[in-house]
PDB file of C-alpha atoms in Angstrom:
ATOM      1  CA  MET A   1      30.146 141.253 -86.191  1.00  0.00           C
ATOM      2  CA  THR A   2      30.454 138.521 -88.778  1.00  0.00           C
ATOM      3  CA  PHE A   3      26.796 138.083 -91.152  1.00  0.00           C
ATOM      4  CA  THR A   4      26.315 134.981 -92.687  1.00  0.00           C
ATOM      5  CA  GLN A   5      23.812 136.786 -94.851  1.00  0.00           C
ATOM      6  CA  ARG A   6      24.076 140.223 -96.887  1.00  0.00           C
ATOM      7  CA  TYR A   7      21.830 142.554 -98.337  1.00  0.00           C
ATOM      8  CA  VAL A   8      23.286 145.148-101.062  1.00  0.00           C
ATOM      9  CA  ALA A   9      21.219 148.097-102.263  1.00  0.00           C
ATOM     10  CA  LEU A  10      22.566 149.743-105.576  1.00  0.00           C
ATOM     11  CA  GLY A  11      21.676 152.659-107.215  1.00  0.00           C
ATOM     12  CA  ASP A  12      21.078 156.357-107.183  1.00  0.00           C
ATOM     13  CA  SER A  13      18.897 158.815-105.009  1.00  0.00           C
ATOM     14  CA  PHE A  14      16.048 156.501-105.255  1.00  0.00           C
ATOM     15  CA  THR A  15      17.844 153.845-103.173  1.00  0.00           C
ATOM     16  CA  GLU A  16      19.630 156.193-101.178  1.00  0.00           C
ATOM     17  CA  GLY A  17      16.711 157.263 -99.737  1.00  0.00           C
ATOM     18  CA  VAL A  18      16.480 161.073-101.024  1.00  0.00           C
ATOM     19  CA  GLY A  19      12.986 162.133 -99.836  1.00  0.00           C
ATOM     20  CA  ASP A  20      12.596 160.112 -96.713  1.00  0.00           C
ATOM     21  CA  ASP A  21      14.545 162.907 -94.469  1.00  0.00           C
ATOM     22  CA  ASP A  22      16.137 161.647 -91.273  1.00  0.00           C
ATOM     23  CA  PRO A  23      19.101 163.518 -89.842  1.00  0.00           C
ATOM     24  CA  GLY A  24      20.391 160.284 -87.818  1.00  0.00           C
ATOM     25  CA  SER A  25      21.101 158.155 -90.541  1.00  0.00           C
ATOM     26  CA  PRO A  26      24.150 158.678 -93.104  1.00  0.00           C
ATOM     27  CA  ASN A  27      23.671 161.448 -95.679  1.00  0.00           C
ATOM     28  CA  GLY A  28      20.489 162.609 -93.924  1.00  0.00           C
ATOM     29  CA  VAL A  29      17.996 160.050 -95.369  1.00  0.00           C
ATOM     30  CA  ARG A  30      16.841 156.702 -94.625  1.00  0.00           C
ATOM     31  CA  GLY A  31      14.659 155.348 -97.417  1.00  0.00           C
ATOM     32  CA  TRP A  32      13.041 152.010 -98.560  1.00  0.00           C
ATOM     33  CA  ALA A  33      16.283 150.064 -98.757  1.00  0.00           C
ATOM     34  CA  ASP A  34      16.970 151.090 -95.336  1.00  0.00           C
ATOM     35  CA  ARG A  35      13.603 150.082 -94.176  1.00  0.00           C
ATOM     36  CA  VAL A  36      13.917 146.640 -96.257  1.00  0.00           C
ATOM     37  CA  ALA A  37      17.141 145.692 -94.404  1.00  0.00           C
ATOM     38  CA  GLU A  38      15.512 146.592 -91.068  1.00  0.00           C
ATOM     39  CA  GLN A  39      12.724 144.032 -91.409  1.00  0.00           C
ATOM     40  CA  LEU A  40      14.720 141.466 -92.750  1.00  0.00           C
ATOM     41  CA  ILE A  41      17.213 142.015 -89.709  1.00  0.00           C
ATOM     42  CA  ARG A  42      14.229 141.947 -87.073  1.00  0.00           C
ATOM     43  CA  ALA A  43      13.282 138.332 -88.672  1.00  0.00           C
ATOM     44  CA  ASP A  44      16.977 137.197 -88.809  1.00  0.00           C
ATOM     45  CA  PRO A  45      19.784 138.824 -86.972  1.00  0.00           C
ATOM     46  CA  THR A  46      22.445 137.172 -89.139  1.00  0.00           C
ATOM     47  CA  TRP A  47      21.473 139.440 -91.877  1.00  0.00           C
ATOM     48  CA  GLY A  48      24.042 142.584 -92.646  1.00  0.00           C
ATOM     49  CA  PHE A  49      23.105 145.446 -94.795  1.00  0.00           C
ATOM     50  CA  ALA A  50      25.280 147.818 -97.155  1.00  0.00           C
ATOM     51  CA  ASN A  51      23.858 150.597 -99.079  1.00  0.00           C
ATOM     52  CA  LEU A  52      26.291 151.695-101.936  1.00  0.00           C
ATOM     53  CA  ALA A  53      23.894 153.929-103.796  1.00  0.00           C
ATOM     54  CA  ILE A  54      24.481 157.730-104.176  1.00  0.00           C
ATOM     55  CA  ARG A  55      22.070 160.358-105.608  1.00  0.00           C
ATOM     56  CA  GLY A  56      22.765 161.619-109.081  1.00  0.00           C
ATOM     57  CA  LYS A  57      24.662 159.064-110.493  1.00  0.00           C
ATOM     58  CA  LYS A  58      24.099 157.658-114.053  1.00  0.00           C
ATOM     59  CA  MET A  59      23.777 153.925-115.063  1.00  0.00           C
ATOM     60  CA  ARG A  60      27.700 153.543-116.032  1.00  0.00           C
ATOM     61  CA  GLN A  61      28.736 155.046-113.047  1.00  0.00           C
ATOM     62  CA  ILE A  62      26.571 152.976-110.931  1.00  0.00           C
ATOM     63  CA  LEU A  63      28.130 149.680-112.810  1.00  0.00           C
ATOM     64  CA  ASP A  64      31.698 151.121-112.971  1.00  0.00           C
ATOM     65  CA  ASP A  65      31.890 151.885-109.007  1.00  0.00           C
ATOM     66  CA  GLN A  66      29.188 150.138-107.286  1.00  0.00           C
ATOM     67  CA  ILE A  67      28.896 146.243-109.065  1.00  0.00           C
ATOM     68  CA  ASP A  68      32.883 145.084-108.253  1.00  0.00           C
ATOM     69  CA  ALA A  69      32.432 146.767-104.300  1.00  0.00           C
ATOM     70  CA  ALA A  70      29.286 144.772-103.966  1.00  0.00           C
ATOM     71  CA  LEU A  71      30.670 141.394-105.249  1.00  0.00           C
ATOM     72  CA  ALA A  72      33.409 142.121-103.023  1.00  0.00           C
ATOM     73  CA  LEU A  73      30.930 141.665 -99.993  1.00  0.00           C
ATOM     74  CA  GLU A  74      29.489 138.298-101.362  1.00  0.00           C
ATOM     75  CA  PRO A  75      25.861 139.401-101.210  1.00  0.00           C
ATOM     76  CA  ASN A  76      23.058 137.063-100.911  1.00  0.00           C
ATOM     77  CA  LEU A  77      20.517 139.602-102.119  1.00  0.00           C
ATOM     78  CA  VAL A  78      21.277 142.941-104.249  1.00  0.00           C
ATOM     79  CA  THR A  79      18.594 145.436-105.372  1.00  0.00           C
ATOM     80  CA  LEU A  80      19.683 147.599-108.169  1.00  0.00           C
ATOM     81  CA  TYR A  81      18.014 150.722-110.074  1.00  0.00           C
ATOM     82  CA  ALA A  82      19.849 152.432-112.303  1.00  0.00           C
ATOM     83  CA  GLY A  83      18.947 154.383-115.459  1.00  0.00           C
ATOM     84  CA  ALA A  84      16.445 156.993-114.339  1.00  0.00           C
ATOM     85  CA  ASN A  85      18.953 159.899-114.721  1.00  0.00           C
ATOM     86  CA  ASP A  86      20.430 158.522-118.043  1.00  0.00           C
ATOM     87  CA  ILE A  87      16.821 158.724-119.598  1.00  0.00           C
ATOM     88  CA  LEU A  88      16.021 162.527-118.102  1.00  0.00           C
ATOM     89  CA  ARG A  89      19.025 163.236-120.361  1.00  0.00           C
ATOM     90  CA  PRO A  90      18.956 165.219-123.740  1.00  0.00           C
ATOM     91  CA  ARG A  91      20.201 162.196-125.592  1.00  0.00           C
ATOM     92  CA  ILE A  92      20.492 158.558-124.905  1.00  0.00           C
ATOM     93  CA  ASP A  93      21.311 155.229-126.379  1.00  0.00           C
ATOM     94  CA  ILE A  94      18.892 152.890-124.318  1.00  0.00           C
ATOM     95  CA  ASP A  95      19.764 149.748-126.388  1.00  0.00           C
ATOM     96  CA  HIS A  96      23.688 150.099-125.732  1.00  0.00           C
ATOM     97  CA  LEU A  97      23.115 151.078-121.656  1.00  0.00           C
ATOM     98  CA  MET A  98      20.622 148.091-121.541  1.00  0.00           C
ATOM     99  CA  SER A  99      23.497 145.733-122.741  1.00  0.00           C
ATOM    100  CA  GLN A 100      25.884 147.017-120.179  1.00  0.00           C
ATOM    101  CA  TYR A 101      23.085 146.604-117.459  1.00  0.00           C
ATOM    102  CA  ASP A 102      22.349 143.205-118.739  1.00  0.00           C
ATOM    103  CA  ASP A 103      26.307 142.566-118.002  1.00  0.00           C
ATOM    104  CA  GLY A 104      26.259 143.785-114.502  1.00  0.00           C
ATOM    105  CA  ILE A 105      23.204 141.642-113.496  1.00  0.00           C
ATOM    106  CA  ARG A 106      24.750 138.706-115.138  1.00  0.00           C
ATOM    107  CA  ARG A 107      27.953 139.226-113.162  1.00  0.00           C
ATOM    108  CA  LEU A 108      25.750 139.518-110.067  1.00  0.00           C
ATOM    109  CA  ARG A 109      23.736 136.250-110.651  1.00  0.00           C
ATOM    110  CA  GLU A 110      26.834 134.329-111.525  1.00  0.00           C
ATOM    111  CA  ALA A 111      28.384 135.271-108.209  1.00  0.00           C
ATOM    112  CA  GLY A 112      25.067 133.762-106.284  1.00  0.00           C
ATOM    113  CA  ALA A 113      22.939 136.504-105.592  1.00  0.00           C
ATOM    114  CA  ASP A 114      19.500 136.890-105.833  1.00  0.00           C
ATOM    115  CA  VAL A 115      18.779 140.065-107.830  1.00  0.00           C
ATOM    116  CA  VAL A 116      15.700 142.640-107.504  1.00  0.00           C
ATOM    117  CA  LEU A 117      15.181 145.003-110.154  1.00  0.00           C
ATOM    118  CA  PHE A 118      12.804 147.904-110.848  1.00  0.00           C
ATOM    119  CA  THR A 119      10.836 149.126-113.823  1.00  0.00           C
ATOM    120  CA  GLY A 120      11.013 152.581-114.255  1.00  0.00           C
ATOM    121  CA  PHE A 121       7.853 155.046-112.940  1.00  0.00           C
ATOM    122  CA  ASP A 122       4.881 155.991-115.278  1.00  0.00           C
ATOM    123  CA  ALA A 123       5.513 159.746-114.786  1.00  0.00           C
ATOM    124  CA  SER A 124       2.645 160.693-117.077  1.00  0.00           C
ATOM    125  CA  ALA A 125       0.986 162.781-114.477  1.00  0.00           C
ATOM    126  CA  SER A 126       4.087 165.097-114.417  1.00  0.00           C
ATOM    127  CA  ALA A 127       3.909 168.037-117.103  1.00  0.00           C
ATOM    128  CA  VAL A 128       7.936 168.255-116.793  1.00  0.00           C
ATOM    129  CA  PHE A 129       8.906 164.359-116.630  1.00  0.00           C
ATOM    130  CA  GLY A 130       5.957 163.085-118.237  1.00  0.00           C
ATOM    131  CA  THR A 131       7.878 163.796-121.679  1.00  0.00           C
ATOM    132  CA  THR A 132      10.181 160.737-121.002  1.00  0.00           C
ATOM    133  CA  ARG A 133       7.261 158.329-120.622  1.00  0.00           C
ATOM    134  CA  GLY A 134       8.177 156.813-124.020  1.00  0.00           C
ATOM    135  CA  ARG A 135      11.973 155.975-122.766  1.00  0.00           C
ATOM    136  CA  THR A 136      10.906 154.546-119.696  1.00  0.00           C
ATOM    137  CA  ALA A 137       8.561 152.379-121.503  1.00  0.00           C
ATOM    138  CA  ILE A 138      11.166 151.259-123.635  1.00  0.00           C
ATOM    139  CA  TYR A 139      13.530 150.716-120.472  1.00  0.00           C
ATOM    140  CA  ASN A 140      10.843 148.867-118.585  1.00  0.00           C
ATOM    141  CA  GLU A 141      10.537 146.095-121.574  1.00  0.00           C
ATOM    142  CA  TRP A 142      14.700 145.536-121.565  1.00  0.00           C
ATOM    143  CA  VAL A 143      14.107 145.210-117.720  1.00  0.00           C
ATOM    144  CA  ARG A 144      11.684 142.567-118.026  1.00  0.00           C
ATOM    145  CA  GLU A 145      13.614 140.861-120.675  1.00  0.00           C
ATOM    146  CA  ILE A 146      16.498 140.893-118.501  1.00  0.00           C
ATOM    147  CA  ALA A 147      14.954 139.498-115.420  1.00  0.00           C
ATOM    148  CA  ASP A 148      13.380 136.840-117.529  1.00  0.00           C
ATOM    149  CA  ARG A 149      17.263 136.018-119.005  1.00  0.00           C
ATOM    150  CA  ARG A 150      18.755 136.376-115.766  1.00  0.00           C
ATOM    151  CA  GLY A 151      16.203 134.981-113.248  1.00  0.00           C
ATOM    152  CA  ALA A 152      16.074 138.348-111.506  1.00  0.00           C
ATOM    153  CA  THR A 153      13.009 139.384-109.490  1.00  0.00           C
ATOM    154  CA  ILE A 154      10.916 142.540-110.556  1.00  0.00           C
ATOM    155  CA  VAL A 155       9.479 145.109-108.488  1.00  0.00           C
ATOM    156  CA  ASP A 156       6.933 146.599-110.901  1.00  0.00           C
ATOM    157  CA  TYR A 157       7.242 150.486-109.626  1.00  0.00           C
ATOM    158  CA  TRP A 158       5.531 151.395-113.491  1.00  0.00           C
ATOM    159  CA  ARG A 159       2.036 149.605-112.552  1.00  0.00           C
ATOM    160  CA  MET A 160       2.304 150.885-108.722  1.00  0.00           C
ATOM    161  CA  ARG A 161      -1.095 153.186-109.201  1.00  0.00           C
ATOM    162  CA  GLU A 162      -0.831 154.219-105.851  1.00  0.00           C
ATOM    163  CA  PHE A 163       2.352 156.205-106.841  1.00  0.00           C
ATOM    164  CA  GLN A 164      -0.177 158.438-108.958  1.00  0.00           C
ATOM    165  CA  ASP A 165      -1.120 160.150-105.500  1.00  0.00           C
ATOM    166  CA  TRP A 166       0.988 163.090-104.908  1.00  0.00           C
ATOM    167  CA  SER A 167       1.322 162.611-101.156  1.00  0.00           C
ATOM    168  CA  TYR A 168       3.639 159.664-102.079  1.00  0.00           C
ATOM    169  CA  TRP A 169       5.997 162.237-103.551  1.00  0.00           C
ATOM    170  CA  GLY A 170       8.491 164.928-101.538  1.00  0.00           C
ATOM    171  CA  VAL A 171       7.997 168.613-102.149  1.00  0.00           C
ATOM    172  CA  ASP A 172      10.763 168.528-104.998  1.00  0.00           C
ATOM    173  CA  ARG A 173       8.317 166.239-107.041  1.00  0.00           C
ATOM    174  CA  MET A 174      11.109 164.272-108.086  1.00  0.00           C
ATOM    175  CA  HIS A 175      11.496 162.067-104.941  1.00  0.00           C
ATOM    176  CA  MET A 176       9.515 159.803-102.948  1.00  0.00           C
ATOM    177  CA  SER A 177       8.205 161.233 -99.647  1.00  0.00           C
ATOM    178  CA  THR A 178       8.590 159.022 -96.539  1.00  0.00           C
ATOM    179  CA  ALA A 179       5.113 157.734 -97.051  1.00  0.00           C
ATOM    180  CA  GLY A 180       6.468 156.833-100.723  1.00  0.00           C
ATOM    181  CA  HIS A 181       9.297 155.228 -99.130  1.00  0.00           C
ATOM    182  CA  THR A 182       7.287 153.291 -96.636  1.00  0.00           C
ATOM    183  CA  LEU A 183       4.929 151.953 -98.938  1.00  0.00           C
ATOM    184  CA  MET A 184       7.974 151.204-101.618  1.00  0.00           C
ATOM    185  CA  ALA A 185       9.685 149.290 -98.883  1.00  0.00           C
ATOM    186  CA  ALA A 186       6.679 146.750 -98.185  1.00  0.00           C
ATOM    187  CA  ARG A 187       6.451 146.144-101.905  1.00  0.00           C
ATOM    188  CA  VAL A 188       9.654 144.980-102.259  1.00  0.00           C
ATOM    189  CA  LEU A 189       9.697 142.529 -99.294  1.00  0.00           C
ATOM    190  CA  GLU A 190       6.593 141.612-100.313  1.00  0.00           C
ATOM    191  CA  ALA A 191       8.293 140.664-104.171  1.00  0.00           C
ATOM    192  CA  ILE A 192      10.868 138.632-102.492  1.00  0.00           C
ATOM    193  CA  ASN A 193       8.377 136.824 -99.894  1.00  0.00           C
ATOM    194  CA  ALA A 194       9.774 138.015 -96.928  1.00  0.00           C
ATOM    195  CA  SER A 195       7.435 138.636 -94.276  1.00  0.00           C
ATOM    196  CA  HIS A 196       7.345 142.271 -92.667  1.00  0.00           C
ATOM    197  CA  ARG A 197       5.539 144.680 -89.982  1.00  0.00           C
ATOM    198  CA  ILE A 198       5.583 148.042 -92.137  1.00  0.00           C
ATOM    199  CA  ASP A 199       2.471 149.826 -91.530  1.00  0.00           C
ATOM    200  CA  LEU A 200       1.352 151.565 -94.666  1.00  0.00           C
ATOM    201  CA  PRO A 201       0.974 155.134 -93.958  1.00  0.00           C
ATOM    202  CA  GLU A 202      -2.517 156.794 -94.104  1.00  0.00           C
ATOM    203  CA  LEU A 203      -2.577 159.816 -96.181  1.00  0.00           C
ATOM    204  CA  ALA A 204      -3.920 163.015 -95.131  1.00  0.00           C
ATOM    205  CA  ALA A 205      -5.838 164.698 -97.462  1.00  0.00           C
ATOM    206  CA  ARG A 206      -4.462 167.402 -99.953  1.00  0.00           C
ATOM    207  CA  PRO A 207      -6.482 170.332-100.035  1.00  0.00           C
ATOM    208  CA  ALA A 208      -7.649 171.069-103.910  1.00  0.00           C
ATOM    209  CA  LEU A 209      -5.587 174.570-104.912  1.00  0.00           C
ATOM    210  CA  ARG A 210      -7.752 177.288-106.853  1.00  0.00           C
ATOM    211  CA  ARG A 211      -6.060 177.821-110.466  1.00  0.00           C
ATOM    212  CA  LEU A 212      -4.322 180.951-109.339  1.00  0.00           C
ATOM    213  CA  GLU A 213      -2.969 179.082-105.858  1.00  0.00           C
ATOM    214  CA  GLN A 214      -1.794 176.387-108.665  1.00  0.00           C
ATOM    215  CA  LEU A 215       0.211 178.732-110.167  1.00  0.00           C
ATOM    216  CA  GLN A 216       1.637 179.980-107.704  1.00  0.00           C
ATOM    217  CA  ALA A 217       2.873 176.901-106.240  1.00  0.00           C
ATOM    218  CA  ASP A 218       4.341 175.814-109.676  1.00  0.00           C
ATOM    219  CA  ALA A 219       6.144 178.523-109.620  1.00  0.00           C
ATOM    220  CA  GLN A 220       7.939 178.292-106.457  1.00  0.00           C
ATOM    221  CA  TRP A 221       8.583 174.775-107.415  1.00  0.00           C
ATOM    222  CA  ALA A 222      10.313 175.603-110.342  1.00  0.00           C
ATOM    223  CA  ARG A 223      12.443 178.330-108.546  1.00  0.00           C
ATOM    224  CA  GLU A 224      13.242 175.974-105.570  1.00  0.00           C
ATOM    225  CA  TYR A 225      13.695 172.652-107.424  1.00  0.00           C
ATOM    226  CA  LEU A 226      13.438 172.336-111.380  1.00  0.00           C
ATOM    227  CA  THR A 227      15.839 175.709-111.894  1.00  0.00           C
ATOM    228  CA  PRO A 228      18.544 174.191-109.906  1.00  0.00           C
ATOM    229  CA  TRP A 229      18.215 170.911-111.229  1.00  0.00           C
ATOM    230  CA  VAL A 230      18.693 172.136-114.858  1.00  0.00           C
ATOM    231  CA  GLY A 231      21.483 174.236-113.696  1.00  0.00           C
ATOM    232  CA  ARG A 232      23.458 171.048-112.250  1.00  0.00           C
ATOM    233  CA  ARG A 233      23.179 169.591-115.770  1.00  0.00           C
ATOM    234  CA  LEU A 234      24.109 172.454-117.721  1.00  0.00           C
ATOM    235  CA  ARG A 235      27.205 172.619-115.483  1.00  0.00           C
ATOM    236  CA  ARG A 236      27.846 168.852-115.641  1.00  0.00           C
ATOM    237  CA  VAL A 237      27.529 168.680-111.795  1.00  0.00           C
ATOM    238  CA  SER A 238      25.496 166.109-109.531  1.00  0.00           C
ATOM    239  CA  SER A 239      23.889 166.337-106.586  1.00  0.00           C
ATOM    240  CA  GLY A 240      25.967 163.529-105.143  1.00  0.00           C
ATOM    241  CA  ASP A 241      29.300 165.103-105.736  1.00  0.00           C
ATOM    242  CA  GLY A 242      31.358 164.708-102.746  1.00  0.00           C
ATOM    243  CA  LEU A 243      29.219 162.209-100.983  1.00  0.00           C
ATOM    244  CA  SER A 244      30.091 158.883-100.101  1.00  0.00           C
ATOM    245  CA  ALA A 245      27.828 155.425 -99.805  1.00  0.00           C
ATOM    246  CA  LYS A 246      25.779 155.268 -96.504  1.00  0.00           C
ATOM    247  CA  TYR A 247      26.972 152.026 -95.622  1.00  0.00           C
ATOM    248  CA  PRO A 248      29.871 150.797 -97.723  1.00  0.00           C
ATOM    249  CA  ARG A 249      30.193 147.798 -95.644  1.00  0.00           C
ATOM    250  CA  PRO A 250      27.533 145.342 -94.196  1.00  0.00           C
ATOM    251  CA  VAL A 251      26.116 146.608 -90.449  1.00  0.00           C
ATOM    252  CA  HIS A 252      22.822 146.782 -88.865  1.00  0.00           C
ATOM    253  CA  PRO A 253      21.325 150.009 -89.419  1.00  0.00           C
ATOM    254  CA  ARG A 254      21.068 152.100 -86.355  1.00  0.00           C
ATOM    255  CA  ARG A 255      17.152 151.586 -85.966  1.00  0.00           C
ATOM    256  CA  VAL A 256      17.780 147.965 -85.460  1.00  0.00           C
ATOM    257  CA  SER A 257      19.940 146.230 -82.253  1.00  0.00           C
ATOM    258  CA  VAL A 258      21.223 142.772 -82.762  1.00  0.00           C
ATOM    259  CA  ASP A 259      18.712 141.515 -80.347  1.00  0.00           C
ATOM    260  CA  ALA A 260      15.712 143.111 -81.987  1.00  0.00           C
TER     261      ALA A 260
END
């Protein structure tokens, strides 16, 4: 099918959809970007959707591997979030990194695409990832400046206080849950002034844990998720190694039929 409008999603695990498990989707995940595409297509079937995001990718990899591929698809709309995996590294030159980011966004805008960018999340509630809060704040100021300069739209993840509720996060405490991806999809659609029929999830009450129970839960999380995550970084391997883009060419995702 030939699409007259094309939405291309770029980035890492956030955009690939990690945390929103769906065995029927490519790479086993669905995610907010797929949900955004589904709403666009339901409103106008001339939209096609490509998702080039791959988990674990750092900004330089995203810019090198995904920008040219996106431009080849002649997108009308691009969403891009990159840099979170860089911020988590022991050392980072944010100024240099963001100058490269700016150049990638310039290329997308000069090609005629509407571009949506994201600020980084305020992880102050996390004992582990809260240590990167200062870096993320600097990153966010760069994102705001770049968006102003290039005429891009911002989805302000930093100011979405709803995400301080752990119900919006998966068991790994690193990626959004299905509820989180659903909420993010609605916020992205609202940022681009697109109508949608996304019902926001009702969150189940999370029982308060006693101190011993919380320590036990934290220890289990560290064994199952934090230690492997640290180990991959020490070995310089990525959770995305060997994975391909979910939708390398524009399609209608499986949940949407042409006549929807």
